[in-house]
Amino acid sequence: MEEKKLDINSIIGFVLIAAIMVYMFWQNQPTPEELEAQEKAKQEQVEAQKKTEEAQNSKLTIAADYPVGSNVDSLQQIALNNKLGAFAYSAINGSEGETVVESDLLALKFNNKGGALSEVRLKAFVDFRDDPIYLIKDNNAAFNINFGTTDNRILNTRDLPFIPSVTKNGNTTVVSMKLKVSDNQYLEYRYDIKDGDYMMDFTIRSQGLSNVINGSQAIDLNWEHTGYRHAKSISYENRYTELLYEHEDGKDSYLGQRDDEEAVNDVTWIAYKQHFFSSILLTDSAFKTVNVASKNLVEDDVVDTVYTKKFVSKIPLELKGGELNYNMNWYYGPSEFKTLNAYNRNLDEIVPLGWGIFGWINRYVFMPLFGFLGGLMPYGIAIVVMTILVKICLSFVQYKQFLSQAKMKILKPELDAIREKHKDNKMKAQQETMALQTKAGASPLSGCLPALIQLPVFYALFQFFPSAFDLRQESFLWAEDLSSYDTVANLPFNIPFYGDHVSLFPLLASIAIFFYMRLTTGQNVQAAPQQEGMPDMGKMMKYMMYFSPIMMLFFFNNYASGLSLYYFISNLISIGIILVIKNYILDEDKIHAQIQENKKKPKKQNKFQARMQEMMEQAEKQKQAQQKRKR
C-alpha cells in the first residue's frame, strides 16, 4: 500500500486557513465599550432576577399563612401591618430619602426614615483644612424614641417611615415629619428654622395615639452624638470638648474629661460641646431624670484623629392625657459667649470662663475690653494692647513686691545676726526677727500679698484665651490661627508631651520667663534668710528658674498661640517694669535710711502681729516649763 504524506501545498493551505480564522475572530471581537455594556446588562439582569425571587419568596411566605385564593399582591399590606402595626399607614403613603432645607446660617437634611436630622452644616465656618463644618454627617448622630404599643410591639422611631412636609412662613421654614396611623392620628417632629438664628424650635407631639402608645411601658428618648475633629490639634480641642447640662432650676454642671456617666434630675438643657461648636437640646418642661454619659475617643492623638468624644443621653418621656407633648429647642452653632448669652437661658455657662472671681473678671472686664479692642484693630494687635493695659494696671503691685524684697535684702545681715545669736533658742530668734521686721516696716508677707493679687488675673486670662471664639482662624505674624498652635518647623518624629512640631510663640514666652525669673530670683535669693535645718531656698529658686521655662515650653507647644503671645508680651513688659523700678525708682540707700528711722520710732503692733507675739511667748513659756520638768 502506498504511504500517504503531507506535501508542501497541504501545509501552506492549513496555515492560510488558520490565519484567515484568526483574522476573522480578531475582527469580530467586541470593543471595550461593548464588553462593558454586556457586563452591565448581565449585572442588571442578575439583580432584577434576585429582586423578583425575593419578592416571590416574600409573597409565598406571607401567602403560606393565609387561605388558598387570597390576593397575593395585597399581602404586602398585611406584611407591613404585621411589622409596623398601626403605623403601616406611613410606610404605604410615605417615601424613602431625605428632606433638604436651608436657612442663611444652616444647611440641614432630615432623614425620612426616623424623622430626625441626618446632616447639619454651619454655612459661615470651615475647619482647619478649609472643609465645611458639619456637626452631623455620615451617621455620627442618632435620635430615637423607643416605645411600646397597645398591641404588644416595641418600636423605635429611627426604624419607622415618617411623612415629610415643608412650608415657608416669612423668614421661617417649618419642617413637619409625621409618623402616621391615619391622616388625623400621628406622632410628629416639628422643626421651625428661622433665618439669622442658630436655634430652632422643636416639638414632639402626638395626636390620637392614646389607644396606640402603651402608657404603662417606658418611653425613652435616646440622643447620641460623636464629635468630629475640627481643629489642628485634636488633643487641645478634645480638652475643651465635654458634655454639660443645666438641672435643678438653674444649676449647671458637666461630665469630666475621662469616661463618665451620671443620673441627673430636673434637666432643662443638655449640651454636647466640641470646643468652638455645640449641639444643644433644650426643653421648656424639665426632664425628671436623665442618664448622661461621655466616652473619650482620643487615646493617642497620632492615631485617633477623626473623633473627639462620644456623648449619650437617655431621657424618659411622659404621656400627658395619653399623648406626648414636649416643646423644645435645638441649637446647632458656635460656642460663642455673646451668641449664647443673647438667648437668656443660661447657655453662656457652656463657655468656660472660670468659677467665682475668675469668671467675674472675664465676664465684666476682659470680654468687654477685648471685644472693644477687637472692633478697632486686628485681634493679634488687640492681644498686645490688652496685655499692656493689664500690666500697667498691675504695675503698682510689682512695685510693692519689689520694694518688699529690697527691704528684706537690706535687713538680711541683721536677721542673720539674730539667728546666729539665738541659734540654740529658735523661739527667741523668731520673736526678735518679728520685732525687727515690725519696727523696720518690712515683712515677708508684704511681698507675698502683691503676688496673690495677681493670681486671679493670671488664672482668668488662662481661661479667657482658649474660650475666645473671636480668635478662631485669626492670623497674626507667622501664626495662621490664634486659637491653635503656630508652627515654624515640623519634626520628622513625635516627642512625648511636646509634639511633632515647633511653635515659636511658646519658645519666645519660655525665653522671656527665664530672664524674668533670673531678675526676680536673684533679688529673692539675696533677701531670703537661710534657716538652719531648712532647705536651701537659693538652690530651690535656681532650679525653678530653669524648670519653669522648660515646663512652659512643653505645656504650651500645643496650646492656642494667642495665649502664648499673651505670656510672651506679659513677661517682656514685666522685665521692663522691674528694670525701671530697680534702676530709676528704688534707691537702696534711701530705703536703708528709712528703715533706720522706722526702727527708732515706737511701732504699734496690729492685732495679727500682737496675737502672733502672744502665741510665741506662750509657746516659749511652755517649752521652758517642759525643760524644768525634765531636769
Short mmCIF file of C-alpha atoms in Angstrom, two decimals, residues 68-291:
data_model
loop_
_atom_site.label_atom_id
_atom_site.label_comp_id
_atom_site.label_asym_id
_atom_site.label_seq_id
_atom_site.Cartn_x
_atom_site.Cartn_y
_atom_site.Cartn_z
CA VAL A 68 -55.74 29.49 49.21
CA GLY A 69 -57.26 32.04 46.89
CA SER A 70 -56.01 35.12 48.76
CA ASN A 71 -54.80 38.06 46.66
CA VAL A 72 -51.01 37.75 46.94
CA ASP A 73 -50.38 41.31 45.64
CA SER A 74 -52.38 42.75 48.53
CA LEU A 75 -50.44 40.71 51.06
CA GLN A 76 -47.69 43.39 51.15
CA GLN A 77 -50.18 45.44 53.17
CA ILE A 78 -50.57 42.53 55.56
CA ALA A 79 -46.78 42.23 55.93
CA LEU A 80 -46.48 45.89 56.85
CA ASN A 81 -49.30 45.56 59.34
CA ASN A 82 -47.52 42.62 60.93
CA LYS A 83 -44.28 44.58 61.23
CA LEU A 84 -45.42 48.13 61.97
CA GLY A 85 -48.91 47.60 63.28
CA ALA A 86 -50.95 50.80 63.23
CA PHE A 87 -48.04 52.78 61.74
CA ALA A 88 -48.11 50.81 58.46
CA TYR A 89 -50.02 53.79 57.03
CA SER A 90 -46.76 55.84 56.94
CA ALA A 91 -44.89 53.11 55.06
CA ILE A 92 -47.56 52.92 52.37
CA ASN A 93 -48.04 56.68 51.94
CA GLY A 94 -44.51 57.89 52.65
CA SER A 95 -41.26 57.72 50.71
CA GLU A 96 -37.64 56.99 51.47
CA GLY A 97 -34.88 59.54 51.13
CA GLU A 98 -34.07 62.88 52.72
CA THR A 99 -35.73 66.27 53.08
CA VAL A 100 -33.35 69.18 52.46
CA VAL A 101 -33.85 72.75 53.73
CA GLU A 102 -31.60 75.75 54.32
CA SER A 103 -31.55 79.00 56.26
CA ASP A 104 -28.97 81.73 55.87
CA LEU A 105 -26.89 80.07 58.63
CA LEU A 106 -27.69 76.34 58.46
CA ALA A 107 -27.85 73.70 55.73
CA LEU A 108 -29.99 70.82 57.02
CA LYS A 109 -31.01 67.35 55.92
CA PHE A 110 -33.73 65.25 57.56
CA ASN A 111 -33.91 61.50 57.09
CA ASN A 112 -37.48 60.48 56.25
CA LYS A 113 -36.69 57.20 57.99
CA GLY A 114 -36.69 58.22 61.63
CA GLY A 115 -37.70 61.85 61.04
CA ALA A 116 -34.52 63.24 62.63
CA LEU A 117 -31.68 65.43 61.39
CA SER A 118 -29.15 63.47 59.34
CA GLU A 119 -26.89 66.38 58.41
CA VAL A 120 -26.16 69.82 59.90
CA ARG A 121 -23.68 72.14 58.21
CA LEU A 122 -22.74 75.56 59.58
CA LYS A 123 -22.54 77.71 56.46
CA ALA A 124 -20.39 80.50 57.92
CA PHE A 125 -17.49 78.36 59.13
CA VAL A 126 -14.79 75.98 57.89
CA ASP A 127 -12.36 73.75 59.76
CA PHE A 128 -8.55 73.85 59.83
CA ARG A 129 -8.45 72.16 56.39
CA ASP A 130 -10.92 74.72 54.97
CA ASP A 131 -13.57 71.99 54.79
CA PRO A 132 -17.16 72.84 55.82
CA ILE A 133 -18.08 72.43 59.49
CA TYR A 134 -20.51 69.54 59.89
CA LEU A 135 -21.95 68.88 63.32
CA ILE A 136 -23.97 65.96 61.97
CA LYS A 137 -22.93 63.86 58.99
CA ASP A 138 -22.50 60.23 57.97
CA ASN A 139 -24.41 58.78 60.91
CA ASN A 140 -22.31 60.35 63.66
CA ALA A 141 -25.56 61.26 65.49
CA ALA A 142 -28.73 59.37 66.37
CA PHE A 143 -32.10 60.49 67.72
CA ASN A 144 -34.66 57.85 68.62
CA ILE A 145 -37.80 57.34 70.70
CA ASN A 146 -38.36 53.82 71.96
CA PHE A 147 -41.93 52.96 72.98
CA GLY A 148 -44.40 50.12 73.33
CA THR A 149 -47.78 49.82 71.63
CA THR A 150 -51.10 48.53 72.88
CA ASP A 151 -50.79 45.52 70.53
CA ASN A 152 -47.58 44.42 72.30
CA ARG A 153 -44.99 45.75 69.87
CA ILE A 154 -41.76 47.55 70.82
CA LEU A 155 -40.96 50.19 68.18
CA ASN A 156 -38.06 52.58 67.55
CA THR A 157 -38.74 55.75 65.60
CA ARG A 158 -35.33 55.52 63.91
CA ASP A 159 -36.63 52.45 62.03
CA LEU A 160 -40.00 53.89 61.08
CA PRO A 161 -41.02 55.86 57.95
CA PHE A 162 -42.07 59.47 58.56
CA ILE A 163 -44.02 61.52 56.04
CA PRO A 164 -42.36 64.94 55.50
CA SER A 165 -43.87 68.30 54.63
CA VAL A 166 -42.13 71.67 54.26
CA THR A 167 -43.82 75.08 54.46
CA LYS A 168 -42.45 78.60 54.35
CA ASN A 169 -43.76 81.32 56.64
CA GLY A 170 -41.87 84.58 56.11
CA ASN A 171 -38.29 84.05 57.27
CA THR A 172 -39.22 80.76 58.99
CA THR A 173 -39.15 77.34 57.36
CA VAL A 174 -41.31 74.69 59.03
CA VAL A 175 -40.42 71.03 58.58
CA SER A 176 -43.04 68.56 59.80
CA MET A 177 -42.15 64.86 60.00
CA LYS A 178 -45.18 62.70 60.81
CA LEU A 179 -45.36 59.04 61.71
CA LYS A 180 -48.96 58.34 60.82
CA VAL A 181 -51.65 55.89 61.81
CA SER A 182 -54.10 57.89 59.69
CA ASP A 183 -54.42 61.46 58.47
CA ASN A 184 -55.63 62.53 61.91
CA GLN A 185 -53.54 60.18 64.07
CA TYR A 186 -49.79 60.62 64.16
CA LEU A 187 -46.55 61.25 66.05
CA GLU A 188 -44.97 64.49 64.83
CA TYR A 189 -41.50 66.05 64.96
CA ARG A 190 -41.86 69.72 64.05
CA TYR A 191 -38.84 71.95 63.31
CA ASP A 192 -39.17 75.74 62.98
CA ILE A 193 -35.98 77.05 61.34
CA LYS A 194 -35.53 80.83 61.39
CA ASP A 195 -33.14 82.92 59.31
CA GLY A 196 -30.44 84.63 61.35
CA ASP A 197 -30.77 82.13 64.21
CA TYR A 198 -28.79 79.03 65.16
CA MET A 199 -31.62 77.87 67.43
CA MET A 200 -34.71 76.21 66.01
CA ASP A 201 -37.97 75.39 67.75
CA PHE A 202 -38.51 71.66 68.09
CA THR A 203 -41.76 69.99 69.10
CA ILE A 204 -42.54 66.35 69.81
CA ARG A 205 -46.27 65.75 69.95
CA SER A 206 -48.76 63.03 69.24
CA GLN A 207 -52.39 63.25 68.21
CA GLY A 208 -54.98 60.49 68.58
CA LEU A 209 -52.45 57.91 69.81
CA SER A 210 -53.78 57.37 73.32
CA ASN A 211 -55.05 53.95 72.19
CA VAL A 212 -51.88 53.15 70.24
CA ILE A 213 -48.98 54.04 72.58
CA ASN A 214 -48.82 51.87 75.70
CA GLY A 215 -48.52 54.31 78.61
CA SER A 216 -47.71 51.54 81.11
CA GLN A 217 -44.35 50.91 79.42
CA ALA A 218 -41.29 53.14 79.48
CA ILE A 219 -40.93 55.70 76.70
CA ASP A 220 -37.27 56.65 76.23
CA LEU A 221 -35.73 59.36 74.10
CA ASN A 222 -32.14 58.44 73.18
CA TRP A 223 -29.80 61.09 71.80
CA GLU A 224 -26.28 60.11 70.75
CA HIS A 225 -23.56 62.20 69.16
CA THR A 226 -19.95 61.55 68.18
CA GLY A 227 -17.95 64.76 67.81
CA TYR A 228 -15.88 65.35 64.69
CA ARG A 229 -12.44 66.88 64.89
CA HIS A 230 -12.44 70.50 63.64
CA ALA A 231 -9.09 71.88 64.90
CA LYS A 232 -5.43 71.36 64.02
CA SER A 233 -4.62 69.90 67.45
CA ILE A 234 -7.13 67.20 68.32
CA SER A 235 -5.72 66.85 71.85
CA TYR A 236 -6.19 70.58 72.52
CA GLU A 237 -9.68 70.57 71.00
CA ASN A 238 -10.59 67.47 73.00
CA ARG A 239 -9.52 69.18 76.23
CA TYR A 240 -12.40 71.63 75.75
CA THR A 241 -14.89 69.08 74.38
CA GLU A 242 -17.38 67.99 77.02
CA LEU A 243 -20.98 67.24 77.95
CA LEU A 244 -22.68 69.94 80.01
CA TYR A 245 -26.20 70.24 81.41
CA GLU A 246 -28.48 72.52 83.40
CA HIS A 247 -30.53 70.94 86.19
CA GLU A 248 -32.46 71.62 89.37
CA ASP A 249 -33.69 75.08 88.48
CA GLY A 250 -30.59 76.78 87.10
CA LYS A 251 -27.61 74.77 88.30
CA ASP A 252 -25.08 73.89 85.63
CA SER A 253 -22.62 71.03 85.69
CA TYR A 254 -20.60 68.79 83.35
CA LEU A 255 -19.03 65.37 82.94
CA GLY A 256 -15.28 65.00 83.26
CA GLN A 257 -12.73 64.52 80.50
CA ARG A 258 -12.45 60.82 81.24
CA ASP A 259 -15.17 58.25 80.56
CA ASP A 260 -18.01 59.18 82.87
CA GLU A 261 -21.76 58.81 83.36
CA GLU A 262 -24.34 60.26 85.74
CA ALA A 263 -28.05 60.21 86.51
CA VAL A 264 -29.35 63.79 86.77
CA ASN A 265 -32.71 65.14 87.92
CA ASP A 266 -34.81 68.01 86.54
CA VAL A 267 -32.71 68.69 83.43
CA THR A 268 -33.60 71.72 81.28
CA TRP A 269 -30.82 71.53 78.70
CA ILE A 270 -28.07 69.16 77.57
CA ALA A 271 -25.09 70.44 75.56
CA TYR A 272 -22.60 68.42 73.54
CA LYS A 273 -19.80 70.96 73.29
CA GLN A 274 -16.99 70.49 70.77
CA HIS A 275 -14.72 73.36 71.92
CA PHE A 276 -15.88 76.05 69.47
CA PHE A 277 -19.17 74.46 68.34
CA SER A 278 -22.07 72.97 70.25
CA SER A 279 -25.16 70.82 69.77
CA ILE A 280 -27.73 71.61 72.47
CA LEU A 281 -31.16 70.21 73.27
CA LEU A 282 -33.34 72.48 75.42
CA THR A 283 -36.78 71.84 76.91
CA ASP A 284 -39.47 74.07 78.37
CA SER A 285 -40.61 71.30 80.74
CA ALA A 286 -37.72 69.83 82.72
CA PHE A 287 -36.89 66.17 82.12
CA LYS A 288 -37.36 64.49 85.50
CA THR A 289 -34.44 62.05 85.15
CA VAL A 290 -31.72 61.88 82.52
CA ASN A 291 -28.83 59.45 82.22
#
